Short mmCIF file of C-alpha atoms in Angstrom, two decimals:
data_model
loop_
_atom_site.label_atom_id
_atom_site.label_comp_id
_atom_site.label_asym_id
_atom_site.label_seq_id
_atom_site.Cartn_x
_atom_site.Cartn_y
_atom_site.Cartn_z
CA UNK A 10 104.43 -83.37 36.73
CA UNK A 11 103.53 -86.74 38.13
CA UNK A 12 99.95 -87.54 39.86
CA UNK A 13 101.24 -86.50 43.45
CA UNK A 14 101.62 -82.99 42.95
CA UNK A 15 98.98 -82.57 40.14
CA UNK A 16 97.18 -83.75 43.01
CA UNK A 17 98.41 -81.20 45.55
CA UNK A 18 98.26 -78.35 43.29
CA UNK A 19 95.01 -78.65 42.36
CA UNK A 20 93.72 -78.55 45.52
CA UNK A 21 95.71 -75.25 46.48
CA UNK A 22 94.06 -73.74 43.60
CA UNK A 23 90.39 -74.34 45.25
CA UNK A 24 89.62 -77.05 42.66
CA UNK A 25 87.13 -79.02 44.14
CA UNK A 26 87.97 -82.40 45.83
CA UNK A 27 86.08 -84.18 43.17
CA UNK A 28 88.55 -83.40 40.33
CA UNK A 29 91.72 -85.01 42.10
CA UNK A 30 90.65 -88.22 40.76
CA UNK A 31 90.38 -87.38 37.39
CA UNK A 32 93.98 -85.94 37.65
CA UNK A 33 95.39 -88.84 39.30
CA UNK A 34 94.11 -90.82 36.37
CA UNK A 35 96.07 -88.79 33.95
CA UNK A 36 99.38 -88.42 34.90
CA UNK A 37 101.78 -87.33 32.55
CA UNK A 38 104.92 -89.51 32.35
CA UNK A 39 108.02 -87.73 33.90
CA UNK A 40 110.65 -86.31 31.80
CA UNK A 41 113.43 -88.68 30.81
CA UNK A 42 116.44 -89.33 28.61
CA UNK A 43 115.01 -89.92 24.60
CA UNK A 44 116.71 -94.01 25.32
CA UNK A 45 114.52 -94.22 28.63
CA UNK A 46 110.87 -92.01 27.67
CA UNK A 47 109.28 -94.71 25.84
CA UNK A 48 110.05 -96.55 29.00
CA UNK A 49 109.02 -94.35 31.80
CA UNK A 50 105.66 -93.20 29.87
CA UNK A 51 104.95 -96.96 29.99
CA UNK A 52 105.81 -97.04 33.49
CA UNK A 53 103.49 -93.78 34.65
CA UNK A 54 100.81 -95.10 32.43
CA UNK A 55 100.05 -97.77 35.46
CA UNK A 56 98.83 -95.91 38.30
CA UNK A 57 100.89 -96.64 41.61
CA UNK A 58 98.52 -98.99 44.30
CA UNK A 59 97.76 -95.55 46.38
CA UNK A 60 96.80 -93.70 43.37
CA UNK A 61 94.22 -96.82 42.59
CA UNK A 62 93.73 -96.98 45.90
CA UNK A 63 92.61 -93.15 46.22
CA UNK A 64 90.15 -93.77 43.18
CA UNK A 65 88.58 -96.17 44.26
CA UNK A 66 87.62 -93.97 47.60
CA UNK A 67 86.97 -90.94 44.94
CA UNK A 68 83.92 -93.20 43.64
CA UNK A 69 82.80 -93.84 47.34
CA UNK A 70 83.24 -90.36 48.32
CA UNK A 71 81.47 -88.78 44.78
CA UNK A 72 78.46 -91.08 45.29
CA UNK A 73 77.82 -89.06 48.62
CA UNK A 74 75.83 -85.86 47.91
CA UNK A 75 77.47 -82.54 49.46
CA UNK A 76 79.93 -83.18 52.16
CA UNK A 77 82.83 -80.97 50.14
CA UNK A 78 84.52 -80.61 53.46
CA UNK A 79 84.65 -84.28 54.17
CA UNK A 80 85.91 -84.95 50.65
CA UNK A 81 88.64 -82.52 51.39
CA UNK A 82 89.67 -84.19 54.58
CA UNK A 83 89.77 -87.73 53.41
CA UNK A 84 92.19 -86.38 50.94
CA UNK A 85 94.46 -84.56 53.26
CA UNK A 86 94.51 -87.90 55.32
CA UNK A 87 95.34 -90.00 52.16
CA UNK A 88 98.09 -87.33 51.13
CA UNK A 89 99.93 -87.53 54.50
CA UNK A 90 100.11 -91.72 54.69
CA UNK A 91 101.34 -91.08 51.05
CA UNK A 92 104.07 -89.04 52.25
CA UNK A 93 104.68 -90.08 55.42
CA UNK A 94 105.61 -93.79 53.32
CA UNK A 95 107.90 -92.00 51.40
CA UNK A 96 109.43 -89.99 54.13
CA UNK A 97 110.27 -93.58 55.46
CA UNK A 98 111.55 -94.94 52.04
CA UNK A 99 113.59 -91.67 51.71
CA UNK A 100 115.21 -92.39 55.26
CA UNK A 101 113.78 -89.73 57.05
CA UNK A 102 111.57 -89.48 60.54
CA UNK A 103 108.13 -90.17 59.93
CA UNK A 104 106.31 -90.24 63.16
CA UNK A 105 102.86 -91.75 63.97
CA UNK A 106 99.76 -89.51 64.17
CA UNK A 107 96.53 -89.88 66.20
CA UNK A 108 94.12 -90.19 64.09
CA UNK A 109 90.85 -90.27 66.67
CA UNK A 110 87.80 -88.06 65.29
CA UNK A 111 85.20 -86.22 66.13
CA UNK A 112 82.04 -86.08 63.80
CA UNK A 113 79.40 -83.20 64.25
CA UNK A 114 76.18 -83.09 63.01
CA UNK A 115 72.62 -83.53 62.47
CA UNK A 116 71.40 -87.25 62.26
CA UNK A 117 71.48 -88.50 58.79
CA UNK A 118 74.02 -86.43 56.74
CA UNK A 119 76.34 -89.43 56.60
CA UNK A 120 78.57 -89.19 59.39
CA UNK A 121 78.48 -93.44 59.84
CA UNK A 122 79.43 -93.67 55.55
CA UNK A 123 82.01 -91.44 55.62
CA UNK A 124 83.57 -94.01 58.93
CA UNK A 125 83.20 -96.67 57.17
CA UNK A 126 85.17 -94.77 54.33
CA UNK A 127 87.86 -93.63 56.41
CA UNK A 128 88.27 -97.15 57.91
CA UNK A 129 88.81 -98.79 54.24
CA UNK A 130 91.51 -96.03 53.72
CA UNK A 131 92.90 -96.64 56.69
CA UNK A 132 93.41 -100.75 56.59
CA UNK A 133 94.63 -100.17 52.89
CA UNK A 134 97.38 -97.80 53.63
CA UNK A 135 98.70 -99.69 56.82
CA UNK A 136 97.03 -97.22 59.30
CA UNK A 137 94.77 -100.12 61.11
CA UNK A 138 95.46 -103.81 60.52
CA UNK A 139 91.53 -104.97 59.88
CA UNK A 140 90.07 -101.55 59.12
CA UNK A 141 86.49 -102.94 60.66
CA UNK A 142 83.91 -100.62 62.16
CA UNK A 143 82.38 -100.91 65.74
CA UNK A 144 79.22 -98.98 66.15
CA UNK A 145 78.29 -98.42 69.38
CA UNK A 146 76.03 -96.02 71.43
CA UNK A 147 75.76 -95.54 75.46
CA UNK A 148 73.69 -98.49 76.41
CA UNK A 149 76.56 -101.03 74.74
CA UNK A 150 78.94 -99.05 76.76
CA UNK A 151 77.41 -98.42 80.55
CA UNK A 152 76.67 -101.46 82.89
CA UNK A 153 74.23 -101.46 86.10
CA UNK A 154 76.80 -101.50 88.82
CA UNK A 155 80.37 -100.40 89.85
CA UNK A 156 83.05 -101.69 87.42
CA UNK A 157 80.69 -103.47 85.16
CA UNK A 158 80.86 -100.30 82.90
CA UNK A 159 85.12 -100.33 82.55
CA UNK A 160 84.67 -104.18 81.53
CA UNK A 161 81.95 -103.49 79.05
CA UNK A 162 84.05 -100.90 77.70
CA UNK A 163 87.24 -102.22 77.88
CA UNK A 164 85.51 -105.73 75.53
CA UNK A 165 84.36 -103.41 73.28
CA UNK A 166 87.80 -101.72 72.64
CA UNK A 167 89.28 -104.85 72.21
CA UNK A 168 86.87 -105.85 69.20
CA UNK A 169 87.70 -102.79 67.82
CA UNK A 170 91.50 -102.78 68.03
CA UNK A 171 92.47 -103.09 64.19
CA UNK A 172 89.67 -100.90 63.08
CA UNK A 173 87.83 -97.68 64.06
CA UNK A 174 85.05 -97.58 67.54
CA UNK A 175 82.29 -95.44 66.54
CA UNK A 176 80.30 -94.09 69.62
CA UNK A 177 77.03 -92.32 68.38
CA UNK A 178 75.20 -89.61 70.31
CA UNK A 179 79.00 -90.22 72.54
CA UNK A 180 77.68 -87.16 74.13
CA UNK A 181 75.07 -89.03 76.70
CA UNK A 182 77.77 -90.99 78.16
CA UNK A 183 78.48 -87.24 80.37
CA UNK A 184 74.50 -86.51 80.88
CA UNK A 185 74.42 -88.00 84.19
CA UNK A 186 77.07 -86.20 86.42
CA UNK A 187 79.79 -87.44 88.59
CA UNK A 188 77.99 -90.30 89.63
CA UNK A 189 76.38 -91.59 86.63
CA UNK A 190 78.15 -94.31 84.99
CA UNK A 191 78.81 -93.25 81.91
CA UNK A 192 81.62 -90.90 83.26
CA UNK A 193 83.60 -94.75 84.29
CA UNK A 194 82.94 -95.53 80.77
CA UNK A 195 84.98 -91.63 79.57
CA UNK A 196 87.45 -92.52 81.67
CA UNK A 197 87.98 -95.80 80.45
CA UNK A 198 88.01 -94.77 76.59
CA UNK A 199 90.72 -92.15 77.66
CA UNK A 200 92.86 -94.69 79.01
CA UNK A 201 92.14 -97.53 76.08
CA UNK A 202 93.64 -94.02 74.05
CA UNK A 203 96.98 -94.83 75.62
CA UNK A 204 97.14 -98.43 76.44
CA UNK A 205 96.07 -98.78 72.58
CA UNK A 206 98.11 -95.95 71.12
CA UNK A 207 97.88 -96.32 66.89
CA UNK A 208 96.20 -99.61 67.39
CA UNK A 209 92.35 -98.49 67.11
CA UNK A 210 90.92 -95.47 66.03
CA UNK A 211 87.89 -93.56 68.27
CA UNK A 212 85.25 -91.60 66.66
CA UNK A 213 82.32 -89.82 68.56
CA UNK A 214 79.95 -87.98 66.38
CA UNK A 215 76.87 -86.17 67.78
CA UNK A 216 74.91 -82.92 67.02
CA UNK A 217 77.63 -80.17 67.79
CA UNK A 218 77.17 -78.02 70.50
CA UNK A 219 76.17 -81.16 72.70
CA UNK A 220 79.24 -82.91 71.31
CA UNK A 221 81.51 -80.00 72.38
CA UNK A 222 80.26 -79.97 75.69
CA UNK A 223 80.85 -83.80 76.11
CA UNK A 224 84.50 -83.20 75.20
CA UNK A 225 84.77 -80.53 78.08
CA UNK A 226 83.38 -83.39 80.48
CA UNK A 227 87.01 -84.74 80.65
CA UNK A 228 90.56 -82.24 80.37
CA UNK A 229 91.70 -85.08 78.63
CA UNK A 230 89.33 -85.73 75.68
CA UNK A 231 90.09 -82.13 73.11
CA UNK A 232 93.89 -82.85 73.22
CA UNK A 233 93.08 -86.03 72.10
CA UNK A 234 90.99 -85.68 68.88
CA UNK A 235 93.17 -83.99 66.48
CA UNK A 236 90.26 -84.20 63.75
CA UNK A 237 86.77 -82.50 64.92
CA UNK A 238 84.66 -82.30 61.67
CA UNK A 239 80.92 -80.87 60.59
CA UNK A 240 78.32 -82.10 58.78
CA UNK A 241 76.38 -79.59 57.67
CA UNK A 242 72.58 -80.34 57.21
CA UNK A 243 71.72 -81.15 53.43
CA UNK A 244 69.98 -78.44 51.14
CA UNK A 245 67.14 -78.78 49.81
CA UNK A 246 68.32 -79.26 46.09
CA UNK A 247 70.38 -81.80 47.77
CA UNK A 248 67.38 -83.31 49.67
CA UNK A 249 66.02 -84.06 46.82
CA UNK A 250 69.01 -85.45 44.46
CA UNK A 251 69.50 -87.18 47.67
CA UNK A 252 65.41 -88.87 46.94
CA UNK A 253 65.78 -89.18 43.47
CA UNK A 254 69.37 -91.30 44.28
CA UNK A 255 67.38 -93.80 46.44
CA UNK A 256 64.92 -94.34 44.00
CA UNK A 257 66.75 -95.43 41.46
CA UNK A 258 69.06 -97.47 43.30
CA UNK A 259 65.33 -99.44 43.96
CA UNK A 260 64.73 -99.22 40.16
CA UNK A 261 62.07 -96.41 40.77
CA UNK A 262 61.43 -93.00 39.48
CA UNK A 263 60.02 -89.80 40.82
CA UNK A 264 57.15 -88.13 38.33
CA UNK A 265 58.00 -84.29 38.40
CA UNK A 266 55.09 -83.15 40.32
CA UNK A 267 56.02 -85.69 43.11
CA UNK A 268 59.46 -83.94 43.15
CA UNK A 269 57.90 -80.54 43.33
CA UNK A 270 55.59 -81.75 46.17
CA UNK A 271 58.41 -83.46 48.23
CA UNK A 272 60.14 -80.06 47.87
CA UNK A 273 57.43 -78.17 49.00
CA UNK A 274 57.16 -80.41 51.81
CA UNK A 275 60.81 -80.50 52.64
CA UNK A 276 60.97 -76.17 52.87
CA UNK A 277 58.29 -76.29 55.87
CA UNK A 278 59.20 -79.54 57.76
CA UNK A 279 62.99 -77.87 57.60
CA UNK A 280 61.59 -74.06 58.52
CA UNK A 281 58.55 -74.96 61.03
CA UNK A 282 59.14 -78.60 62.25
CA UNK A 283 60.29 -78.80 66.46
CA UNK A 284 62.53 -81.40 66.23
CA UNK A 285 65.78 -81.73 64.44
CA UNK A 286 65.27 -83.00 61.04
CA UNK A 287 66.81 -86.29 60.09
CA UNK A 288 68.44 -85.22 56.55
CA UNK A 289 69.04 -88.04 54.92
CA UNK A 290 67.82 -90.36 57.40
CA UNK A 291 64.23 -88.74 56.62
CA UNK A 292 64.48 -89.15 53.21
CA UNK A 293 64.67 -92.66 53.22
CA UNK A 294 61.82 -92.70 55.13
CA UNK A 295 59.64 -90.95 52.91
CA UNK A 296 60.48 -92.99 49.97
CA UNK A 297 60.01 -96.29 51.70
CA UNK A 298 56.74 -94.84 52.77
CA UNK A 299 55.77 -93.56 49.39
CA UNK A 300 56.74 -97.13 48.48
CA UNK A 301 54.36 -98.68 50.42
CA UNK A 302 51.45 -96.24 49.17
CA UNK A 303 52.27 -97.05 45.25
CA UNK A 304 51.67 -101.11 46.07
CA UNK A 305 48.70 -100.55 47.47
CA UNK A 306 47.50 -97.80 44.71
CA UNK A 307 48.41 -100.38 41.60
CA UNK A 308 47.16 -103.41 43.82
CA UNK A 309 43.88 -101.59 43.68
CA UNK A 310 44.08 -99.87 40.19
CA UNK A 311 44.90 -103.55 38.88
CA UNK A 312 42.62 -105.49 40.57
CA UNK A 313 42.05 -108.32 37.72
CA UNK A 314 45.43 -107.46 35.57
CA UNK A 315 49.12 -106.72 36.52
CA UNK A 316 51.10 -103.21 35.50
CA UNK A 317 53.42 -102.39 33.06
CA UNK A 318 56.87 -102.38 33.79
CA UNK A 319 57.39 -98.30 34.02
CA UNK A 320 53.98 -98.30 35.83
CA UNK A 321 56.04 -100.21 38.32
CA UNK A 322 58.58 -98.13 38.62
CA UNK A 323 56.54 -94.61 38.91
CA UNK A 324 56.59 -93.02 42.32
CA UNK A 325 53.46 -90.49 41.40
CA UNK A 326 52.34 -87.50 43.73
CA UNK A 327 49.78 -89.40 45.51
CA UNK A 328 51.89 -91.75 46.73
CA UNK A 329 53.87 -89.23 48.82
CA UNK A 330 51.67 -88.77 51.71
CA UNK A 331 53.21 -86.68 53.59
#
């Protein structure tokens, strides 16, 4: 069985996305003649460029916490460019697809990583010729008078042809009503669409329900995003593999009991805050805050001496003020 269908198998059989690397990496060599085996297991022993290429996004795609879902769909998108290049070695009709996105969600569970992701897949395997990423939001795309909003628009699509135009929060651009700008800026992104067919890729990502009532703004916006996607808000358990993650990427450790009382912390801000929580996004903050507490707890603990090394690195309870 070579990697490709190991591949596809193992996903039919609910394995989770996670283990499709590990099976591309050890593909058994395909049967052969006893003159031509030693051969051909020489041959399968180098992984093709896709299956490299598909580890190498594996390793992206593992780091992230969660986001099963996502993993799965980055696959499916890899496994059709893989096939569709073979339909056209084989001969056979292999017709572009649109590829624009929508990403739902809660701020911070990773919807601008997993772009950025999708963009390096897609430059690798041909998709987009420069495989950059444009973020945007409404105020880079909405002017102050008549027509200055299509030109503003129109500029940015051009500096994103070749890679992927992110629009964030893509949902204010229809807040306003007829008459509010934003709707010349819809409009304009629809036709871009067409003019540009294949040659950029849109994504607009937003909490959900304000996201799918954006896309109702304009009868031609659901037809054309093919791939709608959630991100569902992070556990707690993740939360906090999440903190630990960012710590140690800074060379710094979380003491147990300032684990427990970031979890603690974490169960009412999620259950009794008014705003939407921030995921991710307000995990970050905490650390860097808690970072910021333990310099100014050792500057004053060490006042004539410096700390030790793994007193440097310890993030203890009271420096999560929370």
């Amino acid at each position: 069985m070579n990697g490709r269908v190991a591949a596809a198998s193992g996903r039919e059989e609910g394995r989770p996305s996670r283990q499709i690397n590990i099976v591309l990496r050890n593909q058994e060599p395909p049967a052969a003649a006893n003159g031509e085996r030693e051969q051909a297991g020489t041959q399968a022993a180098k992984p093709s460029g896709h299956s490299v290429l598909f580890q190498e996004l594996s390793k992206e795609l593992d780091a992230l916490v969660g986001l099963e879902n996502i993993k799965e769909l980055v696959f499916e998108i890899y496994a059709l460019l893989q096939i569709a290049q073979m339909r056209n070695d084989a001969g056979l009709v292999s017709g572009a697809q649109a590829y624009h996105m929508v990403f739902k969600g809660n701020p911070g569970t990773g919807k601008t990583t997993v772009a950025r992701i999708v963009a390096k897949l897609f430059s690798r395997m041909g998709v987009l010729s420069k495989g950059h990423l444009i973020e945007v939001e409404r105020a880079d795309l909405v002017g102050e008078y008549i027509g200055h909003t299509a030109q503003k628009t129109r500029d940015l699509v051009k500096k994103a042809l070749g890679g992927i135009l992110f629009i964030d929060e893509a949902y204010s651009l229809a807040r306003g009503g007829d008459k509010d700008f934003g709707k010349e800026a819809i409009d304009t992104l629809v036709k871009a669409m067409e003019d540009h067919r294949n040659q950029f890729v849109l994504i607009l990502a937003g909490y959900s329900g304000e996201i799918d009532y954006f896309l109702m703004s304009n009868p031609g916006l659901p037809s054309r995003f093919p791939i709608q996607v959630e991100f569902p808000d992070y556990t707690i358990d993740q939360l906090l593999q999440i903190a630990e993650l960012m710590a140690k990427e800074r060379d710094y450790i979380l003491m147990p009991q300032a684990i427990l009382k970031l979890k603690q912390h974490l169960l009412l801000e999620k259950t009794e805050s008014l705003h939407a929580f921030s995921n991710a996004r307000y995990i970050r903050n905490a650390i860097e805050k808690a970072l910021r507490a333990q310099a100014v707890r050792l500057l004053n603990q060490y006042e004539n001496s410096s700390p030790g090394k793994q007193e440097l690195m310890t993030l203890r309870t009271e420096d999560f003020k929370l």
